[in-house]
Coordinates of C-alpha atoms and ligand atoms in Angstrom, one line a residue:
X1 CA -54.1 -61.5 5.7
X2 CA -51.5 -61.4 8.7
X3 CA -49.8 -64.1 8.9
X4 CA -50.1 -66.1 12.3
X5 CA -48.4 -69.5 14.0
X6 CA -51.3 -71.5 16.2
X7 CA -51.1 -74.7 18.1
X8 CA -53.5 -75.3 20.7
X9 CA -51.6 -76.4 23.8
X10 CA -54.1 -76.9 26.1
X11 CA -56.4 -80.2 26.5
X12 CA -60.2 -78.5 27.4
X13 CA -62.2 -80.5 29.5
X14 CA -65.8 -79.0 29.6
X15 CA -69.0 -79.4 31.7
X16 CA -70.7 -79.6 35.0
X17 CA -68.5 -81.7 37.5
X18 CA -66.0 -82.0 35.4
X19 CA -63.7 -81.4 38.6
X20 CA -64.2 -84.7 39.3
X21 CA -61.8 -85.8 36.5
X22 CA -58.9 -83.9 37.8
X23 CA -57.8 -87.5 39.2
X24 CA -58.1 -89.7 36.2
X25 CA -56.7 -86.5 34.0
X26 CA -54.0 -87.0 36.3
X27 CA -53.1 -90.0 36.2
X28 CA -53.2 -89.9 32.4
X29 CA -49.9 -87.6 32.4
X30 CA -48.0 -90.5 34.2
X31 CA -48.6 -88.6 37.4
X32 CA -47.3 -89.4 40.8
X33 CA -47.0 -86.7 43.0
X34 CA -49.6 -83.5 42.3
X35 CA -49.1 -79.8 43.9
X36 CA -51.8 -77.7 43.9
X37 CA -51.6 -74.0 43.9
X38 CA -55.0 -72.0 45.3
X39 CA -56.2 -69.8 47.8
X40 CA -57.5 -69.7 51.0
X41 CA -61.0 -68.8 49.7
X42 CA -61.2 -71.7 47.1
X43 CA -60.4 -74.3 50.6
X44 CA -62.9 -72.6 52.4
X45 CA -65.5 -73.2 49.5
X46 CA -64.6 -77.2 49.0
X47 CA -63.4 -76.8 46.6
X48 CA -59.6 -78.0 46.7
X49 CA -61.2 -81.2 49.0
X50 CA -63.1 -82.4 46.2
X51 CA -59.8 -82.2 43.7
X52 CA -57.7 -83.9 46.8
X53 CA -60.0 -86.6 46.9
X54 CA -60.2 -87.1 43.3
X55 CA -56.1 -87.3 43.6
X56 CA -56.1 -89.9 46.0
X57 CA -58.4 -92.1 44.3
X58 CA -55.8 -92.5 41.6
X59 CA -52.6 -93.1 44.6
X60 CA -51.7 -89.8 43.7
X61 CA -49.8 -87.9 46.1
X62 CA -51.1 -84.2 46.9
X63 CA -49.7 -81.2 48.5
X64 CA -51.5 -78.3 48.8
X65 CA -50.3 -74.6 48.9
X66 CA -52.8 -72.1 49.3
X67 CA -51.1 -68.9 49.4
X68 CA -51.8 -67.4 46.0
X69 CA -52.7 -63.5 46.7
X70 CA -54.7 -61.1 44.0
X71 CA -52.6 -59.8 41.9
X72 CA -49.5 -62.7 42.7
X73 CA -46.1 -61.3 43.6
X74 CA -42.3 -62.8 43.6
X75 CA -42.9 -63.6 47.4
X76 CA -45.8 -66.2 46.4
X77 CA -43.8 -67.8 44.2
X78 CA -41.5 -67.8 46.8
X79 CA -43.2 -69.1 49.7
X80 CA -44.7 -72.2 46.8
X81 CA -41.0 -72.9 45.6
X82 CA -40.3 -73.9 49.7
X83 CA -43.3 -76.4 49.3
X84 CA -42.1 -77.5 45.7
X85 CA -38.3 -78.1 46.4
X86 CA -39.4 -80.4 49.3
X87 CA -42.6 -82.2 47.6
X88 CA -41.1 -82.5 44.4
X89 CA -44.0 -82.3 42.5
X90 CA -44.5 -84.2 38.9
X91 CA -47.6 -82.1 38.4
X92 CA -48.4 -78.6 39.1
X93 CA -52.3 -78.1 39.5
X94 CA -53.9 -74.5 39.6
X95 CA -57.2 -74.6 41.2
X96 CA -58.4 -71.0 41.7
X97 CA -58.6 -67.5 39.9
X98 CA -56.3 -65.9 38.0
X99 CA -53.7 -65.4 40.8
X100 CA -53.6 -69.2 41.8
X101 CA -53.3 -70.3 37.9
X102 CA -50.6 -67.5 37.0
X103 CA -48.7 -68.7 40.5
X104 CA -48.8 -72.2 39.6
X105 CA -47.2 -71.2 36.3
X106 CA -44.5 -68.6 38.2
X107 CA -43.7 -71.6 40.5
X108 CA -43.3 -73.9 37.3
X109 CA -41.2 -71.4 36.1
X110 CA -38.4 -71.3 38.8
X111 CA -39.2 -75.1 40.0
X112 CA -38.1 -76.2 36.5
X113 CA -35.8 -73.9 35.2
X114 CA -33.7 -72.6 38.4
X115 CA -33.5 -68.7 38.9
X116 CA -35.9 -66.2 40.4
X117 CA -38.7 -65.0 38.6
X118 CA -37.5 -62.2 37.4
X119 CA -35.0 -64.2 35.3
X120 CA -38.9 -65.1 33.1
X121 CA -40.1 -61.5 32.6
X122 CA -40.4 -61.0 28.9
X123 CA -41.2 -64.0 25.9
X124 CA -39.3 -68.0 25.8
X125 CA -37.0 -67.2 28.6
X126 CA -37.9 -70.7 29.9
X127 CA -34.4 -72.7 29.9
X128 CA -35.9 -76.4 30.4
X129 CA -39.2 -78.6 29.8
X130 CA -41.3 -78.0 32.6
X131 CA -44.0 -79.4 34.7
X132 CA -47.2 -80.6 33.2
X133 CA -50.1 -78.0 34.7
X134 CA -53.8 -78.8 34.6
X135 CA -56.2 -75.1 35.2
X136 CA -59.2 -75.7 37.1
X137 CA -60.5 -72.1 36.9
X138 CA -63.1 -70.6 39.6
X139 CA -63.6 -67.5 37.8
X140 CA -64.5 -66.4 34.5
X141 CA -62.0 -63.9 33.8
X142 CA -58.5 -64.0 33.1
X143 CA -58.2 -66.8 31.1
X144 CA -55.1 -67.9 32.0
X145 CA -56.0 -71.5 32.1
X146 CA -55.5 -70.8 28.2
X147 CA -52.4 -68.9 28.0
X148 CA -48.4 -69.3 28.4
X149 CA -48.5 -66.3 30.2
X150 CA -48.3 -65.2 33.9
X151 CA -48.0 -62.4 35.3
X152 CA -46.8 -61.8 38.8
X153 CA -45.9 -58.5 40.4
X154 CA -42.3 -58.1 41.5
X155 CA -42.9 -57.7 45.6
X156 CA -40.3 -54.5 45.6
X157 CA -41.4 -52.4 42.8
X158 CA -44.9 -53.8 42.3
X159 CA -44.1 -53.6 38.1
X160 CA -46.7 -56.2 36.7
X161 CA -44.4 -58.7 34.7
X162 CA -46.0 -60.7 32.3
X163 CA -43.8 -64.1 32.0
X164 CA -44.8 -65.8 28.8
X165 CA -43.5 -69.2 27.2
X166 CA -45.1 -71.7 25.3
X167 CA -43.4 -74.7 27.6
X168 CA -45.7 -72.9 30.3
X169 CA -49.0 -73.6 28.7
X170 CA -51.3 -75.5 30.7
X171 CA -51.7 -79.4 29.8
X172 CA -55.1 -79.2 30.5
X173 CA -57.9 -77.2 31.2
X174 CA -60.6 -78.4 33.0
X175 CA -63.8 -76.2 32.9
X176 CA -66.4 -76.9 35.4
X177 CA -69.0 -74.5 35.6
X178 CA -70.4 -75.2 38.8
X179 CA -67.1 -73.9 40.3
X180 CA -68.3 -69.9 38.8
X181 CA -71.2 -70.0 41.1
X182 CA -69.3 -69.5 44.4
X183 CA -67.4 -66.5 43.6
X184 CA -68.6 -63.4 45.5
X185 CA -70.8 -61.2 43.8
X186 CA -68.0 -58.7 43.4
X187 CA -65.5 -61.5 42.0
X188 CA -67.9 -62.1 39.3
X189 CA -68.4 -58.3 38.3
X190 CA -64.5 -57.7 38.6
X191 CA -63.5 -60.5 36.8
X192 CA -66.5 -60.6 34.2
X193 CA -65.5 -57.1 33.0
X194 CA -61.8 -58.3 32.3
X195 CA -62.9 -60.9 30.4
X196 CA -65.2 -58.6 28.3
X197 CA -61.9 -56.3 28.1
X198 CA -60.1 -59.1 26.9
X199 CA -62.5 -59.7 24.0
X200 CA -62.7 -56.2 22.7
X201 CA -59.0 -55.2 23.1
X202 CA -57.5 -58.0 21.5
X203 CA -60.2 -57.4 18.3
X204 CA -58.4 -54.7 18.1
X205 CA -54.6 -55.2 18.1
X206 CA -51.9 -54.6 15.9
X207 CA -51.6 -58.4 16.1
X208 CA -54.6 -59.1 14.9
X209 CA -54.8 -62.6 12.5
X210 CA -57.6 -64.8 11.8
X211 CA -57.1 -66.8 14.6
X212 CA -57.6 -64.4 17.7
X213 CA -60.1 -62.6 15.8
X214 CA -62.1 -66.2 15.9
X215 CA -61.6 -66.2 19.7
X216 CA -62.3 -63.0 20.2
X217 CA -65.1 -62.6 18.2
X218 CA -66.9 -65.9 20.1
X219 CA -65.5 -64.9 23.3
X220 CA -67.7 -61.1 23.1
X221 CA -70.9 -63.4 21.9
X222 CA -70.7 -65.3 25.0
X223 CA -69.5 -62.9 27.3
X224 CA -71.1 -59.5 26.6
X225 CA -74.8 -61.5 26.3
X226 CA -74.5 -63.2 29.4
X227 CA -72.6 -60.9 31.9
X228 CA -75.8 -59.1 33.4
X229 CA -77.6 -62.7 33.2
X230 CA -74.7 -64.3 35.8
X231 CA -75.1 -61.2 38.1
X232 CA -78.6 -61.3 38.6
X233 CA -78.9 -65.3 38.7
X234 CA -75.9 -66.3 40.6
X235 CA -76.9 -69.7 40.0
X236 CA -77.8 -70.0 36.4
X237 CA -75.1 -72.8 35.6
X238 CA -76.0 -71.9 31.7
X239 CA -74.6 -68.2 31.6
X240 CA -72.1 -69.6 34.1
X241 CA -70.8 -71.9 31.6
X242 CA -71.2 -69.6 28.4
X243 CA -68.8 -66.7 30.9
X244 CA -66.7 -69.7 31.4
X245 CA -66.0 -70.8 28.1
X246 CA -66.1 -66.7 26.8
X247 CA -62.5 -66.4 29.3
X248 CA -61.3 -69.2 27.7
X249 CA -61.7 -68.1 24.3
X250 CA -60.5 -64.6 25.4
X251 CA -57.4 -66.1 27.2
X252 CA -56.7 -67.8 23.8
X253 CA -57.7 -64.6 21.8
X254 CA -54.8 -63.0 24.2
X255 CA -52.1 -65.6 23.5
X256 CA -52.6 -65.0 19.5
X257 CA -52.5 -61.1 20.0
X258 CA -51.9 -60.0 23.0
X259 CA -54.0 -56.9 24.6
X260 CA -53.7 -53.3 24.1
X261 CA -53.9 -49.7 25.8
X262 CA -56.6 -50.6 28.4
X263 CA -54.2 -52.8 30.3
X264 CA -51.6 -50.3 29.6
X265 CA -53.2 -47.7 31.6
X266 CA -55.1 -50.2 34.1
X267 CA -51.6 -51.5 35.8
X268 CA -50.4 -48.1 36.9
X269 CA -53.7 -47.5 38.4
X270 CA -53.1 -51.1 40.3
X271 CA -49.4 -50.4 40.8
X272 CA -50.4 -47.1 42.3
X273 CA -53.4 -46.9 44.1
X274 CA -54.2 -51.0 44.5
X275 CA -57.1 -50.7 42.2
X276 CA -58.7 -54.0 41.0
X277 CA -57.9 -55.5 37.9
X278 CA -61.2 -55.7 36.7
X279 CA -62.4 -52.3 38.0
X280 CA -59.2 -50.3 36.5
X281 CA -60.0 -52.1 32.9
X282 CA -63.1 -52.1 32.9
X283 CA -63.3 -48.2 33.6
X284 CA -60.7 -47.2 31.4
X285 CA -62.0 -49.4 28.2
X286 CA -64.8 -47.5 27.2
X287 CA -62.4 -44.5 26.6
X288 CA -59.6 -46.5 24.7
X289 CA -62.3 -47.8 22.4
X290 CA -63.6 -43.7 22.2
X291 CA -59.8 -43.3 21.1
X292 CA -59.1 -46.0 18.8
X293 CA -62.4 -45.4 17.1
X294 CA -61.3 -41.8 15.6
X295 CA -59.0 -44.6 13.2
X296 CA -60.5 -47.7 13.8
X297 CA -64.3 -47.3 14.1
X298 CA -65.4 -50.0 11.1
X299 CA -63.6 -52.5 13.6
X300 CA -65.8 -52.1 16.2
X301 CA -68.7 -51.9 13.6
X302 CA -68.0 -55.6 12.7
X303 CA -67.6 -56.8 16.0
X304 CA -71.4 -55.5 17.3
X305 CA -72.4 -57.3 14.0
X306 CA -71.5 -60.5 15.9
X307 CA -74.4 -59.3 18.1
X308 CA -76.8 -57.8 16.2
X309 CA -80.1 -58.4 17.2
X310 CA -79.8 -59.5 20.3
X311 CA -81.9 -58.0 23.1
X312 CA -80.0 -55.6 24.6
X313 CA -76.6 -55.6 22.5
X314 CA -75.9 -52.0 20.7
X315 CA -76.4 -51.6 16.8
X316 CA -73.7 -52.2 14.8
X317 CA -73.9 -48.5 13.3
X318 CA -73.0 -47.0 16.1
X319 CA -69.7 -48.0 16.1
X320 CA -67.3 -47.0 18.6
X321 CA -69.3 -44.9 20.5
X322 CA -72.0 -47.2 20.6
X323 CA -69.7 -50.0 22.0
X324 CA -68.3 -47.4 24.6
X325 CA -71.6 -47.0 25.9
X326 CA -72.8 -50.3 26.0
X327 CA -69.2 -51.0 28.0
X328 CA -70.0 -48.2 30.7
X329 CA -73.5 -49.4 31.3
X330 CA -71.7 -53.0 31.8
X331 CA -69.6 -51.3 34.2
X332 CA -72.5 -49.7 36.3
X333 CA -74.4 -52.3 36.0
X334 CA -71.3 -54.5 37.9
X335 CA -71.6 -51.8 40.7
X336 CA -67.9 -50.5 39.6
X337 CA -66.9 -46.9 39.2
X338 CA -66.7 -45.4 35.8
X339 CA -64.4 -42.6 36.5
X340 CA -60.6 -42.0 37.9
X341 CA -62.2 -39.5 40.5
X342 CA -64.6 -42.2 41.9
X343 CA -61.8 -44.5 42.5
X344 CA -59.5 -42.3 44.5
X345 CA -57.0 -41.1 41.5
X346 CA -55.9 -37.8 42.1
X347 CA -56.2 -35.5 38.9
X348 CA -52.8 -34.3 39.9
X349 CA -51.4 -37.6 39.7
X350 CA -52.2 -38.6 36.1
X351 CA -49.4 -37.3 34.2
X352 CA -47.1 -39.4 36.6
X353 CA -49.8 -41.8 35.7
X354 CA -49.4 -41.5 32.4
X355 CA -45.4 -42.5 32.5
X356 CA -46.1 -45.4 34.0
X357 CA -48.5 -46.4 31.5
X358 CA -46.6 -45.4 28.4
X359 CA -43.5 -47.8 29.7
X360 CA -46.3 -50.9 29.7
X361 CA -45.2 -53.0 27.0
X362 CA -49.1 -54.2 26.3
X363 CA -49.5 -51.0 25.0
X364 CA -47.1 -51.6 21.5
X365 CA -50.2 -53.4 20.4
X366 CA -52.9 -51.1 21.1
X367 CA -54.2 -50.2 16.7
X368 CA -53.2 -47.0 17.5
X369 CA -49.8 -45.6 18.1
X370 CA -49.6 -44.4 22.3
X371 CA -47.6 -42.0 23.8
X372 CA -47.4 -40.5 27.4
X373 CA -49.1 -37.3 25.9
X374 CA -52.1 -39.2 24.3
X375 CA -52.4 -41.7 27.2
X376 CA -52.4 -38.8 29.5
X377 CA -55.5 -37.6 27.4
X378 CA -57.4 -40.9 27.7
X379 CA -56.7 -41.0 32.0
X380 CA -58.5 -36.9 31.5
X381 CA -61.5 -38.8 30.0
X382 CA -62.1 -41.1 32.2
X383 CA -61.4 -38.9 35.8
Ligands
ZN401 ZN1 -57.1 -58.3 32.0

């Protein structure tokens, strides 16, 4: 058995207006003064009101910055550390996707421990305790509001670095459902898909143990059984809640073993030609699991047995292939492109491509070994 160290960090507060307990949650840590880190979109929705006022209800003091960009860089960090170092905040809230959660955390980061950001790339680099954060995810995707990690983009060289220490894990997650069901159509295809990808890659790491493999086991049951649900019933609060609480378990299933080639070749694809998150995964997956299943295909066997029988989910025989189809028609069925060529990529580009991916250190835990030459293969099956 691989051995494995596991504490759960993170409080999980679950259910349908649970938003409305970010104040009392609040106050519970001893807070004072509360910053919270979104996006324009998530004020626009009501979102970040409803949080305020819940604040304020406790006398807690609130800021607001709401300049968390997809895909977060240096200079968001930036522009929140000008509204931290004169708030002074004694609790950090993230109240968005991804990009506001992993900002929040890249803000704690510098806030508490001095430095840029670049001072956190890599694992434990944090040199202090720091903030409390409570997640209040919008999305079902990243699952961030489960993880130590974030990962901002360094504004000059757009490289993706993933910041990781336990001291950043969030206090407390807060998963209210009802939040889901504003996300744009495309929001929930893009970041449905990189939750799915989370669940199947980190089945399959070198990291592996008993306790991601419980995540990501539950996360796939949830996720891959209600993804075309929440994108043909926006408002079914039921698969809203099951994708909800599938990113968490993913974002957990990530922080016990980390992810594997399909990231590795996604960030390039972001780096280079801006493509979403979601959509470079989610394309690239069904090859990686076409690759790893010339070594690996009983894996993938066990994992559809999670699924067997359910309407719609492949049979477990088919193995690899069966899972990579199943994956693509996920993809289509999001409305995203399911090869390079579709997206833009030029084929002349992929070997350059292909060095980028092969220096992404999420790609050390892919099951099988990865090298520029075999990576370059997987980018020629997918264009
Ligand atoms: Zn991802």
């Amino acid at each position: 058995m691989q051995p494995f160290d596991f504490e759960l960090k993170t409080r999980m507060v679950s259910g349908s207006d649970s938003i409305l307990r970010v104040g009392e949650l609040a106050a519970e840590l001893g807070t004072k003064k509360a910053m919270v880190v979104t996006d324009k979109g998530i004020v626009a929705a009501g979102h970040v009101a409803i949080a305020l006022e819940s604040l304020q209800k406790q006398n807690i003091e609130t800021v607001v910055f709401d300049g968390a960009h997809e895909n977060p860089t240096t200079k968001d960090v930036d522009a929140g550390m000008e509204i931290a170092r004169s708030f002074e905040p004694d609790l950090l809230i993230g109240l968005g996707g991804g990009s506001s959660m992993d900002c929040a955390k890249g803000v704690n980061f510098v806030y508490s421990c001095g430095g840029q950001m670049q001072d956190y790339w890599g694992v434990g680099k944090a040199t202090k305790p720091m903030l409390p954060m409570i997640a209040i995810p919008t999305t079902a995707g990243t699952g961030s509001e489960m993880q130590s990690f974030a990962l901002i983009s360094d504004a000059e060289t757009h490289v993706k670095m993933a910041c990781g220490d336990k001291k950043a894990s969030c206090r407390i997650a807060i998963l209210d459902p009802k939040l889901t069901v504003t996300q744009p159509e495309a929001v929930t295809a893009l970041t449905g898909i990189d939750a799915i990808s989370h669940a199947v890659e980190t089945w399959v790491t070198k990291k592996r143990n008993p306790v991601s493999l419980l995540y990501s086991r539950e996360a796939w049951k949830l996720l891959a059984t209600n993804f075309s649900t929440v994108l043909q019933q926006p408002d079914n609060v039921e698969a809203r809640a099951a994708m909800q609480l599938g990113a968490a378990w993913a974002g957990l299933a990530i922080e016990n073993s980390m992810l594997g080639a399909s990231h590795a070749l996604a960030n390039p694809l972001t780096a280079t030609y801006d493509t979403a998150h979601g959509q470079a995964v989610g394309l690239m997956l069904p090859h990686v699991v076409r690759f790893n299943g010339e070594q690996f295909d009983p894996w993938y066997r066990e994992l559809l047995l999670s699924t067997a029988g359910v309407d719609g989910m492949p049979d477990p025989a088919s193995g690899a292939r069966g899972l990579a189809d199943f994956l693509t028609s996920l993809v289509e069925t999001a409305k995203l492109a399911t090869q390079l060529s579709g997206c833009g990529v030029e084929k002349e580009k992929l070997p350059q491509l292909a060095e980028g991916a092969a220096k992404q250190w999420t790609g050390t835990f892919n099951p099988r070994d990865v090298d520029q030459e075999s990576l370059l293969s997987v980018y020629e099956s997918a264009w």
